[in-house]
Short mmCIF file of N, CA and C in Angstrom, two decimals:
data_model
loop_
_atom_site.label_atom_id
_atom_site.label_comp_id
_atom_site.label_asym_id
_atom_site.label_seq_id
_atom_site.Cartn_x
_atom_site.Cartn_y
_atom_site.Cartn_z
N MET A 1 11.14 -3.39 17.79
CA MET A 1 9.74 -3.07 17.86
C MET A 1 8.94 -4.35 18.04
N THR A 2 7.91 -4.30 18.86
CA THR A 2 7.07 -5.45 19.12
C THR A 2 5.80 -5.35 18.29
N LEU A 3 5.48 -6.40 17.58
CA LEU A 3 4.24 -6.44 16.81
C LEU A 3 3.09 -6.85 17.72
N PRO A 4 1.87 -6.44 17.39
CA PRO A 4 0.72 -6.82 18.20
C PRO A 4 0.49 -8.32 18.14
N PRO A 5 -0.26 -8.87 19.12
CA PRO A 5 -0.55 -10.30 19.09
C PRO A 5 -1.28 -10.67 17.80
N ALA A 6 -1.01 -11.86 17.33
CA ALA A 6 -1.61 -12.31 16.08
C ALA A 6 -3.11 -12.47 16.23
N ALA A 7 -3.81 -11.90 15.26
CA ALA A 7 -5.26 -12.05 15.19
C ALA A 7 -5.55 -13.18 14.22
N PRO A 8 -6.75 -13.74 14.27
CA PRO A 8 -7.09 -14.78 13.29
C PRO A 8 -6.96 -14.21 11.88
N LEU A 9 -6.51 -15.04 10.97
CA LEU A 9 -6.42 -14.60 9.59
C LEU A 9 -7.81 -14.26 9.06
N PRO A 10 -7.93 -13.09 8.39
CA PRO A 10 -9.24 -12.76 7.85
C PRO A 10 -9.55 -13.61 6.63
N ASP A 11 -10.81 -13.82 6.40
CA ASP A 11 -11.25 -14.45 5.16
C ASP A 11 -10.83 -13.51 4.03
N PRO A 12 -10.14 -14.01 3.00
CA PRO A 12 -9.73 -13.11 1.90
C PRO A 12 -10.90 -12.32 1.32
N GLN A 13 -12.09 -12.91 1.36
CA GLN A 13 -13.26 -12.20 0.84
C GLN A 13 -13.68 -11.04 1.73
N ALA A 14 -13.21 -11.02 2.99
CA ALA A 14 -13.56 -9.93 3.90
C ALA A 14 -12.71 -8.70 3.66
N VAL A 15 -11.61 -8.84 2.90
CA VAL A 15 -10.75 -7.70 2.59
C VAL A 15 -11.22 -7.10 1.27
N SER A 16 -11.42 -5.79 1.27
CA SER A 16 -11.81 -5.11 0.04
C SER A 16 -11.10 -3.77 -0.05
N VAL A 17 -11.11 -3.24 -1.25
CA VAL A 17 -10.59 -1.91 -1.52
C VAL A 17 -11.77 -1.15 -2.10
N ARG A 18 -12.25 -0.16 -1.37
CA ARG A 18 -13.50 0.50 -1.75
C ARG A 18 -13.36 2.01 -1.65
N GLY A 19 -14.35 2.70 -2.19
CA GLY A 19 -14.39 4.16 -2.09
C GLY A 19 -14.60 4.60 -0.64
N ARG A 20 -14.06 5.76 -0.35
CA ARG A 20 -14.18 6.33 0.99
C ARG A 20 -15.62 6.75 1.26
N ARG A 21 -16.06 6.50 2.51
CA ARG A 21 -17.39 6.90 2.96
C ARG A 21 -17.25 7.94 4.07
N PRO A 22 -18.26 8.78 4.30
CA PRO A 22 -18.16 9.78 5.36
C PRO A 22 -17.83 9.18 6.73
N ARG A 23 -18.32 7.98 7.00
CA ARG A 23 -18.06 7.36 8.31
C ARG A 23 -16.60 6.95 8.48
N ASP A 24 -15.81 6.93 7.38
CA ASP A 24 -14.40 6.58 7.47
C ASP A 24 -13.54 7.74 7.97
N LEU A 25 -14.05 8.97 7.86
CA LEU A 25 -13.22 10.13 8.17
C LEU A 25 -12.69 10.16 9.60
N PRO A 26 -13.48 9.86 10.63
CA PRO A 26 -12.89 9.85 11.98
C PRO A 26 -11.75 8.84 12.13
N THR A 27 -11.90 7.68 11.51
CA THR A 27 -10.84 6.67 11.58
C THR A 27 -9.59 7.16 10.85
N LEU A 28 -9.76 7.72 9.66
CA LEU A 28 -8.63 8.23 8.91
C LEU A 28 -7.94 9.36 9.67
N ARG A 29 -8.73 10.25 10.25
CA ARG A 29 -8.16 11.36 11.01
C ARG A 29 -7.34 10.83 12.19
N ARG A 30 -7.89 9.87 12.91
CA ARG A 30 -7.20 9.33 14.08
C ARG A 30 -5.85 8.72 13.70
N TRP A 31 -5.84 7.90 12.64
CA TRP A 31 -4.60 7.22 12.26
C TRP A 31 -3.61 8.15 11.57
N LEU A 32 -4.09 8.99 10.67
CA LEU A 32 -3.17 9.81 9.87
C LEU A 32 -2.56 10.97 10.66
N ALA A 33 -3.33 11.57 11.54
CA ALA A 33 -2.86 12.77 12.24
C ALA A 33 -2.04 12.46 13.49
N ASP A 34 -1.98 11.22 13.90
CA ASP A 34 -1.26 10.85 15.12
C ASP A 34 0.23 10.72 14.83
N PRO A 35 1.08 11.63 15.36
CA PRO A 35 2.51 11.54 15.08
C PRO A 35 3.18 10.32 15.72
N GLN A 36 2.48 9.66 16.67
CA GLN A 36 3.03 8.48 17.33
C GLN A 36 2.49 7.17 16.76
N ALA A 37 1.65 7.25 15.74
CA ALA A 37 1.05 6.04 15.17
C ALA A 37 2.14 5.07 14.73
N GLN A 38 1.94 3.81 15.04
CA GLN A 38 2.96 2.79 14.79
C GLN A 38 3.26 2.60 13.31
N TRP A 39 2.30 2.89 12.42
CA TRP A 39 2.54 2.70 10.99
C TRP A 39 3.67 3.59 10.50
N ARG A 40 3.92 4.70 11.19
CA ARG A 40 4.99 5.63 10.77
C ARG A 40 6.37 4.99 10.86
N GLU A 41 6.50 3.93 11.66
CA GLU A 41 7.79 3.24 11.76
C GLU A 41 8.11 2.45 10.50
N TRP A 42 7.10 2.24 9.63
CA TRP A 42 7.29 1.42 8.44
C TRP A 42 7.07 2.19 7.15
N ASP A 43 6.17 3.14 7.15
CA ASP A 43 5.87 3.90 5.93
C ASP A 43 6.71 5.17 5.92
N ALA A 44 7.80 5.15 5.17
CA ALA A 44 8.70 6.30 5.02
C ALA A 44 9.12 6.89 6.37
N PRO A 45 9.70 6.09 7.26
CA PRO A 45 10.09 6.60 8.58
C PRO A 45 11.26 7.57 8.53
N TYR A 46 11.86 7.73 7.36
CA TYR A 46 12.97 8.66 7.19
C TYR A 46 12.48 10.10 7.10
N PHE A 47 11.14 10.32 6.95
CA PHE A 47 10.58 11.66 7.05
C PHE A 47 10.19 11.91 8.50
N HIS A 48 10.45 13.10 9.01
CA HIS A 48 10.17 13.41 10.41
C HIS A 48 8.68 13.52 10.67
N ALA A 49 8.23 12.90 11.75
CA ALA A 49 6.81 12.86 12.10
C ALA A 49 6.23 14.25 12.29
N ALA A 50 7.00 15.19 12.82
CA ALA A 50 6.47 16.53 13.06
C ALA A 50 6.04 17.19 11.76
N SER A 51 6.86 17.09 10.73
CA SER A 51 6.49 17.72 9.45
C SER A 51 5.40 16.93 8.74
N THR A 52 5.47 15.60 8.79
CA THR A 52 4.45 14.82 8.09
C THR A 52 3.11 14.89 8.79
N SER A 53 3.09 15.10 10.10
CA SER A 53 1.81 15.21 10.81
C SER A 53 1.00 16.40 10.31
N ALA A 54 1.65 17.53 10.08
CA ALA A 54 0.95 18.71 9.57
C ALA A 54 0.41 18.45 8.17
N VAL A 55 1.22 17.79 7.35
CA VAL A 55 0.79 17.46 5.99
C VAL A 55 -0.40 16.50 6.04
N MET A 56 -0.31 15.50 6.91
CA MET A 56 -1.40 14.52 7.04
C MET A 56 -2.68 15.16 7.57
N GLN A 57 -2.54 16.07 8.51
CA GLN A 57 -3.72 16.77 9.05
C GLN A 57 -4.41 17.56 7.93
N ALA A 58 -3.63 18.27 7.13
CA ALA A 58 -4.20 19.02 6.01
C ALA A 58 -4.85 18.07 4.99
N TYR A 59 -4.23 16.94 4.78
CA TYR A 59 -4.79 15.95 3.85
C TYR A 59 -6.15 15.45 4.33
N VAL A 60 -6.26 15.12 5.62
CA VAL A 60 -7.53 14.64 6.16
C VAL A 60 -8.58 15.74 6.08
N ASP A 61 -8.20 16.98 6.33
CA ASP A 61 -9.14 18.10 6.19
C ASP A 61 -9.65 18.20 4.75
N GLN A 62 -8.77 17.97 3.78
CA GLN A 62 -9.18 17.99 2.38
C GLN A 62 -10.14 16.84 2.08
N LEU A 63 -9.86 15.67 2.65
CA LEU A 63 -10.74 14.53 2.42
C LEU A 63 -12.17 14.85 2.83
N ALA A 64 -12.31 15.58 3.93
CA ALA A 64 -13.65 15.91 4.43
C ALA A 64 -14.39 16.87 3.52
N SER A 65 -13.66 17.60 2.69
CA SER A 65 -14.31 18.62 1.87
C SER A 65 -14.39 18.27 0.39
N ARG A 66 -13.97 17.08 0.01
CA ARG A 66 -14.05 16.70 -1.40
C ARG A 66 -14.60 15.30 -1.56
N PRO A 67 -15.17 15.03 -2.73
CA PRO A 67 -15.74 13.70 -2.95
C PRO A 67 -14.64 12.65 -3.05
N PRO A 68 -15.00 11.38 -2.88
CA PRO A 68 -14.01 10.30 -3.00
C PRO A 68 -13.31 10.35 -4.36
N ASP A 69 -12.05 10.01 -4.36
CA ASP A 69 -11.22 10.00 -5.56
C ASP A 69 -11.00 8.55 -5.96
N PRO A 70 -11.25 8.19 -7.22
CA PRO A 70 -11.05 6.79 -7.62
C PRO A 70 -9.60 6.33 -7.54
N ASP A 71 -8.67 7.28 -7.43
CA ASP A 71 -7.26 6.92 -7.30
C ASP A 71 -6.80 6.82 -5.85
N GLU A 72 -7.73 6.98 -4.90
CA GLU A 72 -7.47 6.80 -3.47
C GLU A 72 -8.65 6.03 -2.89
N ARG A 73 -8.38 4.90 -2.31
CA ARG A 73 -9.47 4.10 -1.74
C ARG A 73 -9.10 3.60 -0.36
N VAL A 74 -10.11 3.12 0.32
CA VAL A 74 -9.96 2.61 1.68
C VAL A 74 -9.74 1.10 1.62
N VAL A 75 -8.85 0.61 2.48
CA VAL A 75 -8.71 -0.84 2.69
C VAL A 75 -9.70 -1.18 3.80
N ASP A 76 -10.59 -2.10 3.50
CA ASP A 76 -11.69 -2.45 4.39
C ASP A 76 -11.57 -3.92 4.79
N VAL A 77 -11.74 -4.19 6.06
CA VAL A 77 -11.82 -5.57 6.54
C VAL A 77 -13.11 -5.70 7.32
N GLY A 78 -14.03 -6.48 6.78
CA GLY A 78 -15.31 -6.72 7.46
C GLY A 78 -16.10 -5.45 7.73
N GLY A 79 -16.02 -4.47 6.83
CA GLY A 79 -16.79 -3.24 6.98
C GLY A 79 -16.07 -2.14 7.75
N VAL A 80 -14.81 -2.37 8.15
CA VAL A 80 -14.06 -1.39 8.94
C VAL A 80 -12.87 -0.88 8.14
N CYS A 81 -12.69 0.42 8.09
CA CYS A 81 -11.55 1.05 7.43
C CYS A 81 -10.29 0.78 8.26
N ILE A 82 -9.30 0.13 7.64
CA ILE A 82 -8.05 -0.17 8.36
C ILE A 82 -6.82 0.33 7.60
N GLY A 83 -7.02 1.05 6.49
CA GLY A 83 -5.90 1.57 5.73
C GLY A 83 -6.37 2.23 4.45
N MET A 84 -5.42 2.57 3.60
CA MET A 84 -5.72 3.20 2.32
C MET A 84 -4.76 2.71 1.25
N VAL A 85 -5.19 2.83 0.01
CA VAL A 85 -4.34 2.63 -1.15
C VAL A 85 -4.47 3.87 -2.02
N ASN A 86 -3.45 4.12 -2.83
CA ASN A 86 -3.53 5.23 -3.78
C ASN A 86 -2.71 4.89 -5.00
N ARG A 87 -2.88 5.70 -6.04
CA ARG A 87 -2.10 5.54 -7.26
C ARG A 87 -2.00 6.89 -7.95
N SER A 88 -0.92 7.05 -8.70
CA SER A 88 -0.76 8.27 -9.49
C SER A 88 -0.03 7.89 -10.77
N GLU A 89 -0.40 8.57 -11.84
CA GLU A 89 0.22 8.30 -13.13
C GLU A 89 1.54 9.05 -13.22
N GLU A 90 2.58 8.34 -13.59
CA GLU A 90 3.88 8.96 -13.79
C GLU A 90 3.86 9.71 -15.12
N ALA A 91 4.54 10.84 -15.17
CA ALA A 91 4.62 11.64 -16.39
C ALA A 91 5.50 10.92 -17.42
N PRO A 92 5.14 11.11 -18.69
CA PRO A 92 4.04 11.92 -19.22
C PRO A 92 2.72 11.15 -19.17
N ALA A 93 1.65 11.88 -19.06
CA ALA A 93 0.32 11.26 -19.03
C ALA A 93 0.12 10.42 -20.29
N GLY A 94 -0.53 9.28 -20.11
CA GLY A 94 -0.80 8.39 -21.23
C GLY A 94 0.31 7.39 -21.52
N GLY A 95 1.38 7.46 -20.74
CA GLY A 95 2.51 6.55 -20.97
C GLY A 95 2.31 5.16 -20.41
N GLY A 96 1.30 4.98 -19.55
CA GLY A 96 0.98 3.64 -19.04
C GLY A 96 1.76 3.23 -17.81
N TRP A 97 2.37 4.18 -17.09
CA TRP A 97 3.13 3.88 -15.88
C TRP A 97 2.40 4.50 -14.70
N TRP A 98 1.95 3.63 -13.78
CA TRP A 98 1.24 4.07 -12.58
C TRP A 98 2.01 3.62 -11.34
N ASP A 99 2.17 4.55 -10.41
CA ASP A 99 2.86 4.26 -9.16
C ASP A 99 1.82 4.06 -8.07
N LEU A 100 1.97 3.00 -7.29
CA LEU A 100 0.98 2.62 -6.28
C LEU A 100 1.50 2.87 -4.88
N GLY A 101 0.57 3.09 -3.97
CA GLY A 101 0.88 3.18 -2.55
C GLY A 101 -0.12 2.36 -1.77
N ILE A 102 0.32 1.79 -0.66
CA ILE A 102 -0.57 1.03 0.22
C ILE A 102 -0.11 1.24 1.65
N LEU A 103 -1.09 1.41 2.52
CA LEU A 103 -0.78 1.59 3.94
C LEU A 103 -1.88 0.96 4.77
N VAL A 104 -1.50 -0.01 5.60
CA VAL A 104 -2.42 -0.59 6.58
C VAL A 104 -2.07 0.06 7.90
N TYR A 105 -2.96 0.94 8.38
CA TYR A 105 -2.69 1.73 9.58
C TYR A 105 -2.73 0.89 10.85
N ASP A 106 -3.71 0.02 10.91
CA ASP A 106 -4.01 -0.67 12.16
C ASP A 106 -3.07 -1.87 12.35
N PRO A 107 -2.17 -1.81 13.36
CA PRO A 107 -1.21 -2.90 13.56
C PRO A 107 -1.86 -4.26 13.85
N ALA A 108 -3.11 -4.26 14.28
CA ALA A 108 -3.79 -5.54 14.54
C ALA A 108 -3.91 -6.37 13.26
N HIS A 109 -3.75 -5.75 12.11
CA HIS A 109 -3.90 -6.45 10.83
C HIS A 109 -2.57 -6.71 10.14
N TRP A 110 -1.46 -6.38 10.78
CA TRP A 110 -0.15 -6.62 10.19
C TRP A 110 0.22 -8.09 10.28
N GLY A 111 0.89 -8.57 9.27
CA GLY A 111 1.37 -9.95 9.28
C GLY A 111 0.27 -10.98 9.15
N ARG A 112 -0.90 -10.57 8.70
CA ARG A 112 -2.05 -11.47 8.61
C ARG A 112 -2.51 -11.67 7.17
N GLY A 113 -1.78 -11.15 6.20
CA GLY A 113 -2.16 -11.30 4.80
C GLY A 113 -3.07 -10.21 4.27
N VAL A 114 -3.45 -9.28 5.12
CA VAL A 114 -4.36 -8.20 4.70
C VAL A 114 -3.69 -7.30 3.67
N GLY A 115 -2.44 -6.90 3.93
CA GLY A 115 -1.73 -6.03 3.00
C GLY A 115 -1.51 -6.70 1.65
N THR A 116 -1.18 -7.98 1.67
CA THR A 116 -0.97 -8.70 0.42
C THR A 116 -2.27 -8.75 -0.38
N ARG A 117 -3.38 -9.06 0.30
CA ARG A 117 -4.67 -9.13 -0.40
C ARG A 117 -5.09 -7.76 -0.92
N ALA A 118 -4.89 -6.72 -0.11
CA ALA A 118 -5.25 -5.36 -0.55
C ALA A 118 -4.41 -4.95 -1.75
N LEU A 119 -3.11 -5.27 -1.71
CA LEU A 119 -2.25 -4.93 -2.85
C LEU A 119 -2.69 -5.70 -4.09
N GLU A 120 -3.04 -6.96 -3.93
CA GLU A 120 -3.53 -7.75 -5.06
C GLU A 120 -4.78 -7.12 -5.68
N LEU A 121 -5.71 -6.72 -4.84
CA LEU A 121 -6.95 -6.09 -5.33
C LEU A 121 -6.66 -4.75 -6.01
N TRP A 122 -5.70 -4.00 -5.45
CA TRP A 122 -5.39 -2.68 -6.00
C TRP A 122 -4.65 -2.79 -7.33
N VAL A 123 -3.76 -3.76 -7.47
CA VAL A 123 -3.09 -3.98 -8.74
C VAL A 123 -4.13 -4.37 -9.80
N THR A 124 -5.01 -5.29 -9.45
CA THR A 124 -6.06 -5.71 -10.38
C THR A 124 -6.91 -4.52 -10.80
N ALA A 125 -7.36 -3.71 -9.83
CA ALA A 125 -8.18 -2.54 -10.14
C ALA A 125 -7.43 -1.56 -11.04
N THR A 126 -6.16 -1.37 -10.77
CA THR A 126 -5.38 -0.41 -11.57
C THR A 126 -5.24 -0.88 -13.00
N PHE A 127 -4.95 -2.16 -13.20
CA PHE A 127 -4.85 -2.66 -14.57
C PHE A 127 -6.20 -2.64 -15.28
N GLU A 128 -7.28 -2.86 -14.56
CA GLU A 128 -8.61 -2.87 -15.18
C GLU A 128 -9.16 -1.46 -15.44
N GLU A 129 -8.82 -0.50 -14.61
CA GLU A 129 -9.45 0.82 -14.66
C GLU A 129 -8.62 1.91 -15.33
N THR A 130 -7.35 1.64 -15.59
CA THR A 130 -6.49 2.66 -16.17
C THR A 130 -5.82 2.09 -17.43
N ASN A 131 -4.96 2.91 -18.01
CA ASN A 131 -4.19 2.47 -19.17
C ASN A 131 -2.87 1.84 -18.76
N ALA A 132 -2.77 1.39 -17.51
CA ALA A 132 -1.50 0.92 -16.98
C ALA A 132 -0.91 -0.22 -17.80
N HIS A 133 0.32 -0.04 -18.19
CA HIS A 133 1.13 -1.09 -18.81
C HIS A 133 2.07 -1.68 -17.76
N VAL A 134 2.47 -0.83 -16.81
CA VAL A 134 3.35 -1.24 -15.72
C VAL A 134 2.94 -0.48 -14.46
N VAL A 135 2.99 -1.17 -13.32
CA VAL A 135 2.76 -0.52 -12.03
C VAL A 135 4.03 -0.69 -11.19
N THR A 136 4.28 0.30 -10.35
CA THR A 136 5.45 0.28 -9.48
C THR A 136 5.05 0.71 -8.09
N PHE A 137 5.91 0.41 -7.14
CA PHE A 137 5.85 1.07 -5.84
C PHE A 137 7.25 1.05 -5.25
N THR A 138 7.47 2.00 -4.35
CA THR A 138 8.79 2.17 -3.76
C THR A 138 8.68 2.07 -2.26
N THR A 139 9.62 1.38 -1.66
CA THR A 139 9.68 1.26 -0.21
C THR A 139 11.14 1.33 0.20
N TRP A 140 11.42 1.00 1.43
CA TRP A 140 12.81 0.97 1.92
C TRP A 140 13.12 -0.45 2.36
N SER A 141 14.39 -0.81 2.33
CA SER A 141 14.78 -2.20 2.55
C SER A 141 14.45 -2.71 3.95
N GLY A 142 14.20 -1.82 4.90
CA GLY A 142 13.80 -2.25 6.24
C GLY A 142 12.36 -2.72 6.31
N ASN A 143 11.55 -2.40 5.31
CA ASN A 143 10.15 -2.82 5.28
C ASN A 143 10.06 -4.18 4.58
N GLU A 144 10.62 -5.18 5.23
CA GLU A 144 10.72 -6.51 4.63
C GLU A 144 9.36 -7.15 4.39
N ARG A 145 8.38 -6.90 5.25
CA ARG A 145 7.04 -7.49 5.05
C ARG A 145 6.43 -7.00 3.74
N MET A 146 6.58 -5.70 3.45
CA MET A 146 6.01 -5.15 2.22
C MET A 146 6.71 -5.73 1.01
N ILE A 147 8.01 -5.85 1.08
CA ILE A 147 8.76 -6.42 -0.05
C ILE A 147 8.36 -7.88 -0.28
N ARG A 148 8.24 -8.66 0.79
CA ARG A 148 7.83 -10.07 0.65
C ARG A 148 6.43 -10.18 0.05
N ALA A 149 5.52 -9.31 0.49
CA ALA A 149 4.15 -9.34 -0.04
C ALA A 149 4.17 -9.10 -1.55
N ALA A 150 4.94 -8.12 -1.98
CA ALA A 150 5.00 -7.81 -3.41
C ALA A 150 5.62 -8.96 -4.19
N LEU A 151 6.70 -9.52 -3.69
CA LEU A 151 7.35 -10.63 -4.39
C LEU A 151 6.42 -11.84 -4.49
N ARG A 152 5.62 -12.09 -3.43
CA ARG A 152 4.64 -13.20 -3.48
C ARG A 152 3.64 -13.01 -4.61
N LEU A 153 3.31 -11.76 -4.89
CA LEU A 153 2.33 -11.47 -5.95
C LEU A 153 2.96 -11.45 -7.34
N GLY A 154 4.27 -11.55 -7.42
CA GLY A 154 4.94 -11.58 -8.71
C GLY A 154 5.67 -10.30 -9.09
N PHE A 155 5.70 -9.31 -8.20
CA PHE A 155 6.49 -8.12 -8.49
C PHE A 155 7.97 -8.51 -8.58
N ARG A 156 8.73 -7.70 -9.29
CA ARG A 156 10.17 -7.89 -9.40
C ARG A 156 10.86 -6.61 -8.93
N GLU A 157 12.05 -6.80 -8.41
CA GLU A 157 12.83 -5.62 -8.03
C GLU A 157 13.30 -4.94 -9.31
N ALA A 158 12.96 -3.65 -9.44
CA ALA A 158 13.30 -2.89 -10.64
C ALA A 158 14.49 -1.98 -10.40
N GLY A 159 14.75 -1.65 -9.15
CA GLY A 159 15.87 -0.77 -8.86
C GLY A 159 16.12 -0.66 -7.37
N ARG A 160 17.35 -0.34 -7.05
CA ARG A 160 17.74 -0.21 -5.65
C ARG A 160 18.78 0.90 -5.58
N VAL A 161 18.52 1.87 -4.72
CA VAL A 161 19.51 2.91 -4.45
C VAL A 161 20.09 2.59 -3.08
N ARG A 162 21.34 2.19 -3.07
CA ARG A 162 21.95 1.69 -1.85
C ARG A 162 22.14 2.80 -0.82
N GLU A 163 21.76 2.45 0.42
CA GLU A 163 21.97 3.30 1.59
C GLU A 163 21.43 4.72 1.41
N ALA A 164 20.30 4.84 0.72
CA ALA A 164 19.72 6.15 0.43
C ALA A 164 18.83 6.69 1.56
N ARG A 165 18.42 5.84 2.48
CA ARG A 165 17.50 6.26 3.54
C ARG A 165 18.13 6.03 4.91
N VAL A 166 17.91 6.98 5.82
CA VAL A 166 18.42 6.86 7.18
C VAL A 166 17.23 6.71 8.12
N VAL A 167 17.21 5.62 8.88
CA VAL A 167 16.15 5.36 9.85
C VAL A 167 16.84 5.04 11.17
N GLN A 168 16.55 5.85 12.17
CA GLN A 168 17.13 5.69 13.50
C GLN A 168 18.65 5.51 13.44
N GLY A 169 19.28 6.35 12.63
CA GLY A 169 20.73 6.35 12.54
C GLY A 169 21.35 5.25 11.70
N GLN A 170 20.53 4.39 11.13
CA GLN A 170 21.04 3.30 10.30
C GLN A 170 20.64 3.52 8.85
N ARG A 171 21.52 3.17 7.93
CA ARG A 171 21.25 3.36 6.50
C ARG A 171 20.57 2.13 5.89
N TYR A 172 19.57 2.42 5.03
CA TYR A 172 18.82 1.38 4.31
C TYR A 172 18.75 1.76 2.84
N ASP A 173 18.48 0.76 2.00
CA ASP A 173 18.31 1.00 0.57
C ASP A 173 16.90 1.48 0.28
N SER A 174 16.78 2.28 -0.78
CA SER A 174 15.47 2.58 -1.36
C SER A 174 15.23 1.51 -2.43
N VAL A 175 14.05 0.89 -2.40
CA VAL A 175 13.77 -0.26 -3.28
C VAL A 175 12.51 0.02 -4.10
N ARG A 176 12.63 -0.11 -5.41
CA ARG A 176 11.47 0.03 -6.29
C ARG A 176 11.17 -1.32 -6.91
N LEU A 177 9.89 -1.70 -6.89
CA LEU A 177 9.43 -2.95 -7.48
C LEU A 177 8.44 -2.64 -8.59
N ASP A 178 8.37 -3.54 -9.59
CA ASP A 178 7.45 -3.31 -10.70
C ASP A 178 6.74 -4.59 -11.12
N MET A 179 5.64 -4.37 -11.86
CA MET A 179 4.83 -5.48 -12.38
C MET A 179 4.27 -5.03 -13.73
N LEU A 180 4.52 -5.83 -14.77
CA LEU A 180 3.93 -5.56 -16.08
C LEU A 180 2.52 -6.15 -16.14
N CYS A 181 1.66 -5.51 -16.89
CA CYS A 181 0.28 -6.01 -17.04
C CYS A 181 0.28 -7.43 -17.58
N ALA A 182 1.13 -7.72 -18.55
CA ALA A 182 1.17 -9.07 -19.13
C ALA A 182 1.58 -10.10 -18.08
N ASP A 183 2.51 -9.75 -17.20
CA ASP A 183 2.92 -10.67 -16.14
C ASP A 183 1.78 -10.90 -15.15
N TRP A 184 1.04 -9.84 -14.84
CA TRP A 184 -0.08 -9.94 -13.91
C TRP A 184 -1.17 -10.84 -14.49
N GLU A 185 -1.48 -10.66 -15.76
CA GLU A 185 -2.50 -11.49 -16.40
C GLU A 185 -2.08 -12.95 -16.41
N ARG A 186 -0.80 -13.21 -16.71
CA ARG A 186 -0.29 -14.58 -16.72
C ARG A 186 -0.36 -15.19 -15.32
N ALA A 187 0.04 -14.44 -14.31
CA ALA A 187 0.01 -14.94 -12.93
C ALA A 187 -1.42 -15.23 -12.49
N ASN A 188 -2.37 -14.37 -12.86
CA ASN A 188 -3.77 -14.60 -12.51
C ASN A 188 -4.31 -15.83 -13.21
N TRP A 189 -3.93 -16.04 -14.47
CA TRP A 189 -4.37 -17.22 -15.20
C TRP A 189 -3.82 -18.48 -14.52
N GLU A 190 -2.53 -18.45 -14.13
CA GLU A 190 -1.92 -19.61 -13.47
C GLU A 190 -2.59 -19.89 -12.12
N ARG A 191 -2.90 -18.82 -11.35
CA ARG A 191 -3.60 -19.04 -10.07
C ARG A 191 -4.97 -19.65 -10.30
N HIS A 192 -5.66 -19.19 -11.33
CA HIS A 192 -7.00 -19.73 -11.65
C HIS A 192 -6.89 -21.21 -12.03
N GLU A 193 -5.88 -21.55 -12.83
CA GLU A 193 -5.69 -22.93 -13.25
C GLU A 193 -5.40 -23.85 -12.05
N GLN A 194 -4.63 -23.34 -11.09
CA GLN A 194 -4.29 -24.14 -9.91
C GLN A 194 -5.51 -24.37 -9.03
N GLN A 195 -6.44 -23.45 -9.04
CA GLN A 195 -7.64 -23.56 -8.19
C GLN A 195 -8.69 -24.45 -8.81
N THR A 196 -8.62 -24.70 -10.12
CA THR A 196 -9.66 -25.51 -10.78
C THR A 196 -9.19 -26.93 -10.99
#
């Protein structure tokens, strides 16, 4: 697969994670409902596009009819919606385990640090806004950019199911990464100390 030409790196301050606005819906519909969208090659490509397209279309229709959810936000670069983040509490409720998701739809922003910055903002928001003691996310071993972004932020590999996913006839591992709140606070303190 060929990645798009490199765009200038965005100012980290230009990347935000914000609530969905009505003007975001056409962009979300375009990216989510397109069965040929390039992001599908990286975000759970082991699910067939035909079935996920119908699910995504229904999801976008629901977005249009309900208010923004604090557990689902838009990734914004310079005022433009370029992806989404989400989170859900793992059962039992109140246990302090939240699972995160992140998706940068627009390939023009891949490999430019946008996903890493959005994940950093989303982890911070989750620890500040919920009872999270630990956050996790799961990907597949072929999504090396996502794994590197998480490791740069201090996530650790928590589990690996070998050869659990099939993508284009090849087997890949399912990979779960985790971050404890205490580790996140320590890493943020160390980053602050290095900057001062």
